[in-house]
Coordinates of C-alpha atoms in Angstrom, one line a residue:
X644 CA 83.3 112.9 89.9
X645 CA 82.1 115.5 92.4
X646 CA 83.0 119.0 91.4
X647 CA 82.7 122.0 93.7
X648 CA 82.8 125.5 92.1
X649 CA 83.9 128.3 94.4
X650 CA 83.2 131.9 93.2
X651 CA 81.5 133.3 90.1
X652 CA 84.0 135.0 87.6
X653 CA 81.2 136.9 85.9
X654 CA 79.3 133.7 85.1
X655 CA 82.1 131.8 83.4
X656 CA 82.5 129.3 86.2
X657 CA 78.8 128.5 85.9
X658 CA 79.4 127.8 82.3
X659 CA 82.3 125.6 83.2
X660 CA 80.0 123.8 85.6
X661 CA 77.5 123.1 82.9
X662 CA 80.2 121.7 80.7
X663 CA 81.4 119.4 83.5
X664 CA 77.8 118.4 84.2
X665 CA 77.4 117.4 80.6
X666 CA 80.6 115.3 81.0
X667 CA 79.0 113.3 83.8
X668 CA 80.2 115.2 86.8
X669 CA 78.1 116.1 89.8
X670 CA 78.4 119.9 90.3
X671 CA 77.8 122.1 93.3
X672 CA 78.4 125.8 93.6
X673 CA 79.3 128.1 96.6
X674 CA 80.1 131.8 96.7
X675 CA 83.4 131.9 98.6
X676 CA 86.1 129.9 100.5
X677 CA 84.2 130.0 103.8
X678 CA 81.1 128.6 102.2
X679 CA 83.3 125.9 100.5
X680 CA 84.6 124.9 103.9
X681 CA 81.1 124.8 105.4
X682 CA 80.0 122.5 102.6
X683 CA 83.0 120.2 103.0
X684 CA 82.6 120.0 106.8
X685 CA 79.0 119.1 106.3
X686 CA 80.0 116.0 104.3
X687 CA 79.2 117.3 100.9
X688 CA 82.6 116.2 99.7
X689 CA 84.4 117.0 96.4
X690 CA 86.8 115.2 94.1
X691 CA 87.9 118.6 92.6
X692 CA 87.5 122.3 93.4
X693 CA 87.4 124.9 90.7
X694 CA 88.2 128.2 92.5
X695 CA 88.0 131.8 91.3
X696 CA 91.5 133.3 91.2
X697 CA 90.2 136.3 93.1
X698 CA 89.6 134.1 96.2
X699 CA 92.3 133.6 98.8
X700 CA 93.3 130.2 97.5
X701 CA 96.3 129.8 99.8
X702 CA 94.0 130.3 102.9
X703 CA 91.4 127.8 101.5
X704 CA 94.1 125.2 100.9
X705 CA 95.7 125.7 104.3
X706 CA 92.3 125.4 106.0
X707 CA 91.6 122.2 104.1
X708 CA 95.0 120.7 105.1
X709 CA 94.5 121.7 108.7
X710 CA 91.1 119.9 108.8
X711 CA 92.4 116.9 106.8
X712 CA 90.1 117.5 103.9
X713 CA 91.9 116.2 100.7
X714 CA 90.8 117.4 97.2
X715 CA 92.8 119.0 94.4
X716 CA 92.2 122.6 93.7
X717 CA 92.2 124.1 90.2
X718 CA 92.4 127.9 90.0
X719 CA 90.4 129.7 87.3
X720 CA 91.0 133.2 85.9
X721 CA 90.0 135.3 83.0
X722 CA 92.5 135.0 80.1
X723 CA 95.7 133.0 79.7
X724 CA 97.8 135.1 82.1
X725 CA 101.1 133.4 83.0
X726 CA 101.6 135.6 86.1
X727 CA 98.2 134.4 87.4
X728 CA 99.0 130.8 86.7
X729 CA 102.3 131.1 88.6
X730 CA 100.6 132.8 91.5
X731 CA 97.9 130.0 91.6
X732 CA 100.5 127.2 91.6
X733 CA 102.6 128.9 94.3
X734 CA 99.4 129.2 96.4
X735 CA 99.0 125.4 96.2
X736 CA 96.6 124.9 93.3
X737 CA 97.2 121.8 91.2
X738 CA 96.5 123.6 87.9
X739 CA 95.4 126.9 86.4
X740 CA 92.4 126.9 84.0
X741 CA 91.9 130.0 81.8
X742 CA 88.4 131.3 81.2
X743 CA 86.1 131.6 79.3
X744 CA 86.0 127.8 79.6
X745 CA 87.1 125.5 76.8
X746 CA 85.0 122.3 76.8
X747 CA 87.9 120.0 75.8
X748 CA 90.2 121.5 78.4
X749 CA 87.7 121.1 81.2
X750 CA 87.1 117.5 80.0
X751 CA 90.9 116.9 80.1
X752 CA 91.1 118.2 83.6
X753 CA 88.3 116.0 84.8
X754 CA 89.7 113.0 83.1
X755 CA 93.2 113.6 84.5
X756 CA 91.9 113.8 88.1
X757 CA 89.7 110.7 87.5
X758 CA 92.6 108.8 85.9
X759 CA 95.0 109.6 88.7
X760 CA 93.1 107.5 91.2
X761 CA 91.3 105.0 88.9
X762 CA 94.0 103.5 86.6
X763 CA 94.3 99.8 87.0
X764 CA 96.9 98.5 84.5
X765 CA 97.2 94.7 84.2
X766 CA 97.6 91.7 81.9
X767 CA 99.2 89.1 84.1
X768 CA 97.1 85.9 84.7
X769 CA 97.5 86.3 88.5
X770 CA 95.8 89.8 88.3
X771 CA 93.2 88.5 85.9
X772 CA 92.1 85.9 88.5
X773 CA 91.9 88.6 91.2
X774 CA 89.9 90.9 89.0
X775 CA 87.5 88.1 88.1
X776 CA 86.7 87.6 91.8
X777 CA 86.4 91.4 92.2
X778 CA 83.9 91.5 89.4
X779 CA 81.9 88.7 90.9
X780 CA 81.5 90.3 94.4
X781 CA 81.4 94.0 93.3
X782 CA 77.6 94.2 92.8
X783 CA 76.9 93.0 96.4
X784 CA 77.1 95.0 99.6
X785 CA 79.4 92.5 101.3
X786 CA 82.4 93.9 103.2
X787 CA 85.7 93.3 101.4
X788 CA 89.2 92.9 102.9
X789 CA 91.9 93.7 100.4
X790 CA 95.4 92.5 101.5
X791 CA 98.8 92.6 99.9
X792 CA 102.2 94.2 100.3
X793 CA 102.6 97.9 100.4
X794 CA 102.5 99.5 96.9
X795 CA 100.5 96.7 95.2
X796 CA 97.5 98.9 94.5
X797 CA 95.0 98.1 97.2
X798 CA 93.2 101.5 97.1
X799 CA 93.1 101.3 93.3
X800 CA 91.4 97.9 93.6
X801 CA 88.9 99.4 96.2
X802 CA 88.0 102.1 93.7
X803 CA 87.6 99.5 91.0
X804 CA 85.1 97.6 93.1
X805 CA 83.2 100.8 93.9
X806 CA 82.9 101.6 90.2
X807 CA 81.6 98.1 89.4
X808 CA 79.1 98.2 92.3
X809 CA 75.4 99.4 92.5
X810 CA 76.7 102.3 94.5
X811 CA 79.0 103.6 91.7
X812 CA 76.9 106.8 91.3
X813 CA 77.4 107.6 95.0
X814 CA 80.4 108.8 97.0
X815 CA 83.7 106.9 97.4
X816 CA 85.4 108.1 100.6
X817 CA 88.8 106.9 101.7
X818 CA 90.4 107.2 105.1
X819 CA 94.1 106.3 105.7
X820 CA 94.1 104.9 109.2
X821 CA 97.9 105.0 109.3
X822 CA 98.3 108.6 108.3
X823 CA 96.0 110.2 110.9
X824 CA 97.1 110.5 114.5
X825 CA 95.3 108.2 116.9
X826 CA 93.7 111.0 118.8
X827 CA 92.2 112.5 115.7
X828 CA 91.0 109.3 113.8
X829 CA 87.9 108.9 115.9
X830 CA 86.7 112.4 115.0
X831 CA 87.7 111.8 111.4
X832 CA 85.5 108.7 111.2
X833 CA 82.5 109.6 113.3
X834 CA 82.6 113.4 113.3
X835 CA 82.1 115.8 116.2
X836 CA 79.8 118.6 117.4
X837 CA 81.1 122.1 118.0
X838 CA 82.9 122.3 121.3
X839 CA 83.3 118.5 121.7
X840 CA 87.0 119.0 122.4
X841 CA 89.6 121.7 122.2
X842 CA 89.9 122.9 118.6
X843 CA 86.4 121.7 117.6
X844 CA 85.4 125.2 116.3
X845 CA 82.4 123.9 114.2
X846 CA 80.4 120.8 113.7
X847 CA 82.3 118.3 111.4
X848 CA 80.6 115.4 109.6
X849 CA 82.6 112.3 109.8
X850 CA 83.6 110.0 107.0
X851 CA 80.9 107.4 107.9
X852 CA 78.2 110.1 107.4
X853 CA 79.9 111.6 104.3
X854 CA 80.0 108.1 102.7
X855 CA 76.4 107.2 103.5
X856 CA 74.8 105.8 100.4
X857 CA 78.2 105.0 98.9
X858 CA 81.5 103.2 99.8
X859 CA 83.8 103.8 102.7
X860 CA 87.4 102.6 102.4
X861 CA 89.4 102.2 105.6
X862 CA 93.0 102.0 104.3
X863 CA 95.6 100.2 106.5
X864 CA 93.0 99.3 109.1
X865 CA 95.6 97.2 111.0
X866 CA 97.1 100.4 112.3
X867 CA 93.9 101.3 114.2
X868 CA 94.0 101.4 118.0
X869 CA 92.1 98.5 119.6
X870 CA 89.9 100.9 121.6
X871 CA 88.7 102.5 118.4
X872 CA 88.2 99.0 116.8
X873 CA 85.5 98.4 119.3
X874 CA 83.6 101.5 118.3
X875 CA 84.1 100.6 114.6
X876 CA 82.7 97.2 115.2
X877 CA 79.5 98.7 116.6
X878 CA 79.2 101.1 113.7
X879 CA 79.4 98.2 111.2
X880 CA 77.0 95.9 113.2
X881 CA 74.4 98.6 114.0
X882 CA 74.8 100.8 110.9
X883 CA 74.7 103.8 113.1
X884 CA 77.4 106.1 114.6
X885 CA 77.7 108.7 117.4
X886 CA 79.4 112.0 116.7
X887 CA 81.8 113.1 119.4
X888 CA 79.9 115.4 121.8
X889 CA 76.4 114.2 120.6
X890 CA 73.9 111.9 122.3
X891 CA 71.8 111.3 119.2
X892 CA 72.8 108.3 117.0
X893 CA 73.0 108.8 113.3
X894 CA 72.0 106.0 110.8
X895 CA 74.4 105.3 108.0
X896 CA 74.2 103.2 104.9
X897 CA 77.7 102.2 103.6
X898 CA 79.5 99.5 101.8
X899 CA 82.7 98.9 103.7
X900 CA 86.1 98.1 102.2
X901 CA 89.3 97.7 104.3
X902 CA 92.9 97.2 103.3
X903 CA 95.9 95.9 105.2
X904 CA 99.5 95.1 104.3
X905 CA 99.8 92.9 107.4
X906 CA 98.6 89.3 108.2
X907 CA 95.5 90.2 110.2
X908 CA 95.1 86.6 111.4
X909 CA 98.6 86.9 112.9
X910 CA 97.6 90.3 114.4
X911 CA 94.5 88.7 115.9
X912 CA 96.7 86.0 117.5
X913 CA 99.0 88.7 118.9
X914 CA 96.0 90.5 120.4
X915 CA 96.5 93.7 118.5
X916 CA 93.4 93.3 116.3
X917 CA 90.0 92.3 117.4
X918 CA 88.9 88.8 116.2
X919 CA 85.2 89.8 115.9
X920 CA 86.1 92.8 113.8
X921 CA 88.3 90.7 111.6
X922 CA 85.4 88.4 110.8
X923 CA 83.1 91.3 110.1
X924 CA 85.5 92.7 107.6
X925 CA 86.7 89.5 106.0
X926 CA 83.4 88.5 104.2
X927 CA 85.5 88.4 101.0
X928 CA 89.2 88.6 100.9
X929 CA 91.0 89.8 97.8
X930 CA 94.8 89.1 97.9
X931 CA 96.8 91.3 95.5
X932 CA 99.9 89.6 94.3
X933 CA 103.2 91.5 94.6
X934 CA 104.7 92.9 91.4
X935 CA 107.5 90.3 91.3
X936 CA 104.7 87.7 90.9
X937 CA 103.1 89.7 88.0
X938 CA 106.1 89.6 85.5
X939 CA 104.1 90.4 82.4
X940 CA 102.7 93.5 84.0
X941 CA 106.1 95.1 84.6
X942 CA 106.6 96.3 81.0
X943 CA 103.0 97.3 80.6
X944 CA 103.1 99.4 83.8
X945 CA 106.5 100.9 82.9
X946 CA 105.2 102.1 79.6
X947 CA 102.0 103.5 81.2
X948 CA 104.1 105.5 83.7
X949 CA 106.5 106.6 81.0
X950 CA 103.6 108.1 79.0
X951 CA 102.0 109.6 82.1
X952 CA 105.1 111.5 83.3
X953 CA 106.1 112.6 79.8
X954 CA 102.8 114.3 79.5
X955 CA 102.8 115.8 83.0
X956 CA 106.3 117.2 82.4
X957 CA 105.7 118.4 78.9
X958 CA 108.3 116.0 77.5
X959 CA 108.2 113.9 74.4
X960 CA 107.0 110.3 74.9
X961 CA 109.9 107.9 74.4
X962 CA 110.0 104.1 74.1
X963 CA 111.9 101.9 76.5
X964 CA 114.8 100.0 75.0
X965 CA 115.0 96.2 75.2
X966 CA 117.9 96.6 77.6
X967 CA 115.8 98.9 79.9
X968 CA 112.9 96.4 79.9
X969 CA 115.2 93.5 80.7
X970 CA 116.6 95.5 83.6
X971 CA 113.1 96.2 84.9
X972 CA 112.1 92.6 84.7
X973 CA 115.2 91.4 86.7
X974 CA 114.6 93.8 89.6
X975 CA 112.9 92.5 92.8
X976 CA 110.4 95.4 93.3
X977 CA 110.1 95.3 97.0
X978 CA 108.1 98.6 96.8
X979 CA 105.9 97.0 94.1
X980 CA 103.9 99.3 91.7
X981 CA 104.7 102.4 93.8
X982 CA 108.5 101.8 93.5
X983 CA 108.1 101.2 89.7
X984 CA 106.2 104.4 89.3
X985 CA 108.9 106.4 91.1
X986 CA 111.5 104.7 89.0
X987 CA 109.8 105.6 85.7
X988 CA 109.2 109.2 86.9
X989 CA 113.0 109.6 87.4
X990 CA 113.8 107.9 84.1
X991 CA 111.5 110.2 82.1
X992 CA 113.3 113.2 83.6
X993 CA 116.8 112.1 82.9
X994 CA 116.5 109.9 79.8
X995 CA 118.0 110.9 76.4
X996 CA 115.9 112.5 73.7
X997 CA 115.1 109.3 71.7
X998 CA 114.5 106.5 74.2
X999 CA 114.6 105.5 77.8
X1000 CA 117.6 103.2 78.1
X1001 CA 118.8 101.2 81.1
X1002 CA 121.2 104.0 82.2
X1003 CA 118.1 106.2 83.0
X1004 CA 116.7 103.5 85.4
X1005 CA 118.0 104.3 88.9
X1006 CA 116.8 101.3 90.8
X1007 CA 116.3 101.8 94.5
X1008 CA 119.2 100.1 96.3
X1009 CA 120.5 98.6 93.1
X1010 CA 119.3 95.5 91.3
X1011 CA 118.1 92.6 93.3
X1012 CA 120.7 90.0 92.4
X1013 CA 118.9 87.2 94.2
X1014 CA 115.9 87.6 92.0
X1015 CA 115.7 85.7 88.8
X1016 CA 112.8 86.2 86.4
X1017 CA 111.2 82.8 85.9
X1018 CA 110.7 81.1 82.6
X1019 CA 107.2 81.6 81.2
X1020 CA 106.1 78.0 82.0
X1021 CA 107.6 78.0 85.5
X1022 CA 105.7 79.0 88.6
X1023 CA 106.5 82.5 89.8
X1024 CA 108.1 82.6 93.3
X1025 CA 109.3 85.4 95.6
X1026 CA 113.0 85.5 96.4
X1027 CA 113.8 82.8 99.0
X1028 CA 116.5 84.9 100.7
X1029 CA 116.8 88.5 101.8
X1030 CA 117.9 90.7 98.9
X1031 CA 121.5 91.6 99.0
X1032 CA 120.9 95.4 98.8
X1033 CA 119.1 95.8 102.2
X1034 CA 121.3 98.1 104.3
X1035 CA 123.8 95.8 106.1
X1036 CA 125.0 98.3 108.7
X1037 CA 128.6 97.8 108.0
X1038 CA 129.1 94.5 106.2
X1039 CA 129.1 90.9 107.3
X1040 CA 129.3 89.9 111.0
X1041 CA 129.1 92.3 113.9
X1042 CA 132.6 93.7 113.9
X1043 CA 131.6 97.1 112.7
X1044 CA 128.9 97.4 115.4
X1045 CA 131.1 96.8 118.4
X1046 CA 131.3 99.9 120.6
X1047 CA 127.9 101.3 119.4
X1048 CA 124.7 101.4 121.4
X1049 CA 121.6 99.5 120.3
X1050 CA 119.8 102.8 120.0
X1051 CA 122.4 104.2 117.6
X1052 CA 122.3 101.1 115.4
X1053 CA 118.5 101.1 115.4
X1054 CA 118.4 104.8 114.4
X1055 CA 120.9 104.3 111.5
X1056 CA 118.9 101.2 110.3
X1057 CA 115.6 103.1 110.3
X1058 CA 117.1 106.2 108.5
X1059 CA 118.9 104.0 105.9
X1060 CA 115.7 102.0 105.3
X1061 CA 113.7 105.3 104.8
X1062 CA 116.3 106.5 102.3
X1063 CA 116.0 103.1 100.5
X1064 CA 112.2 103.6 100.3
X1065 CA 112.6 107.2 99.1
X1066 CA 110.9 108.4 102.3
X1067 CA 107.9 106.1 102.1
X1068 CA 106.9 105.5 105.7
X1069 CA 104.5 102.6 105.1
X1070 CA 107.0 100.7 103.0
X1071 CA 109.8 101.3 105.5
X1072 CA 107.7 100.1 108.4
X1073 CA 106.9 96.9 106.5
X1074 CA 110.6 96.2 105.8
X1075 CA 111.6 96.9 109.4
X1076 CA 108.8 94.7 110.8
X1077 CA 107.3 97.5 113.0
X1078 CA 104.0 99.4 112.9
X1079 CA 103.7 102.7 111.1
X1080 CA 102.8 104.3 114.5
X1081 CA 106.0 103.1 116.1
X1082 CA 108.0 104.4 113.1
X1083 CA 106.4 107.8 113.3
X1084 CA 107.1 108.0 117.1
X1085 CA 110.8 107.2 116.5
X1086 CA 111.1 109.7 113.6
X1087 CA 109.7 112.4 115.8
X1088 CA 112.2 111.7 118.5
X1089 CA 115.0 111.8 115.9
X1090 CA 113.8 115.1 114.6
X1091 CA 113.5 116.6 118.1
X1092 CA 117.1 115.6 118.6
X1093 CA 118.1 117.5 115.5
X1094 CA 118.7 114.4 113.3
X1095 CA 117.8 114.8 109.6
X1096 CA 114.9 112.6 108.6
X1097 CA 114.0 111.9 105.0
X1098 CA 110.8 113.6 104.0
X1099 CA 107.7 111.6 102.9
X1100 CA 108.0 110.0 99.4
X1101 CA 106.3 111.6 96.4
X1102 CA 104.2 108.4 95.7
X1103 CA 103.2 107.7 99.3
X1104 CA 99.5 108.1 98.5
X1105 CA 99.4 106.9 94.9
X1106 CA 98.8 103.2 95.7
X1107 CA 97.5 101.6 98.8

């Protein structure tokens, strides 16, 4: 855990830093928001920022978003002032921490931030086999390719490997290749010098440099442009990178992990992914099974998420009824763990006071009738046919499509699929069989034409 303290608050934040240090966090301190941005641009990195309420928190958060620097901000102020807490949350802070600091409260905040990205809940034999292999290869520096459907927990697995590695005390840096526009991804990875391009107002250390000594995760690497793949291959082979606008190579020492929800061998055959890069990445391949092939994990994960969202919404923890658990086991879970998490979040909010019954489980698109939970002794298999609740665009046959243009039908299919995935772009692209880049381009065209597009889903970043 890397903690960056911004401000002083009459020495109370220094005391908070000492408490966090005693709890195992690595602590750095800067005087104001500008100094915080300078430190973050220089690759210092942070998993959490504790910020003095007297600072311009909204400006700091907006600047971080504009420069694609992701870290939760917790505002700190003197006394338990409700008005200050509301002001901080409205400014974009994740939490408000009253000072003078309470050791247990600070420990809880650190634990909550750590748990949010590190939880790996499992009991099914298929996951146990995968974790056994992960444990075997974690101590090495070998590159790892983690594959699996969207929402299976690929980023969570990457963090697990990092924590089990010899680099666990160093940085873990994650880059979502699908979420960053193509023209910005090169700068994000390799950094740039001031003036390297329009908008480069200061030198920016890239993720390769920031992760040096630790682990770099390239999430959804299959979405990377082939031109940039060539530069990435050189960085992996030579262990050095060139910042944009610089002529001096920079040596880096990283352990590389990549994830993909696509069949990279098929992408190589299509010519959309470099074969030499594929073999560089695929030293070890960890295939994460979909949730439908982890039947004994469904109840365990559901109970975990029920407890998590009860606590975060200040609601009593309630058990799931047998009928609710049966309904969960019978669902197909095309969105995997991410879909289950969103389902349980909704259920916690609308369930009765004593338990979470099946009526509180609003399953995306309804239950998957074609999926039947296997008997314990039988091999687990995915549904052989397309689930019945995929949008059908008007029923069997093509009668309801006659008279409509292909563009209109395609637009309705994309919008309906996005609604089905609760706005999750990556999951929708997988269902539609198109790249996330193609999906984003089409959604931009629809928005420009004044067509309502579902906003990104709440759990888009929770699992890779």
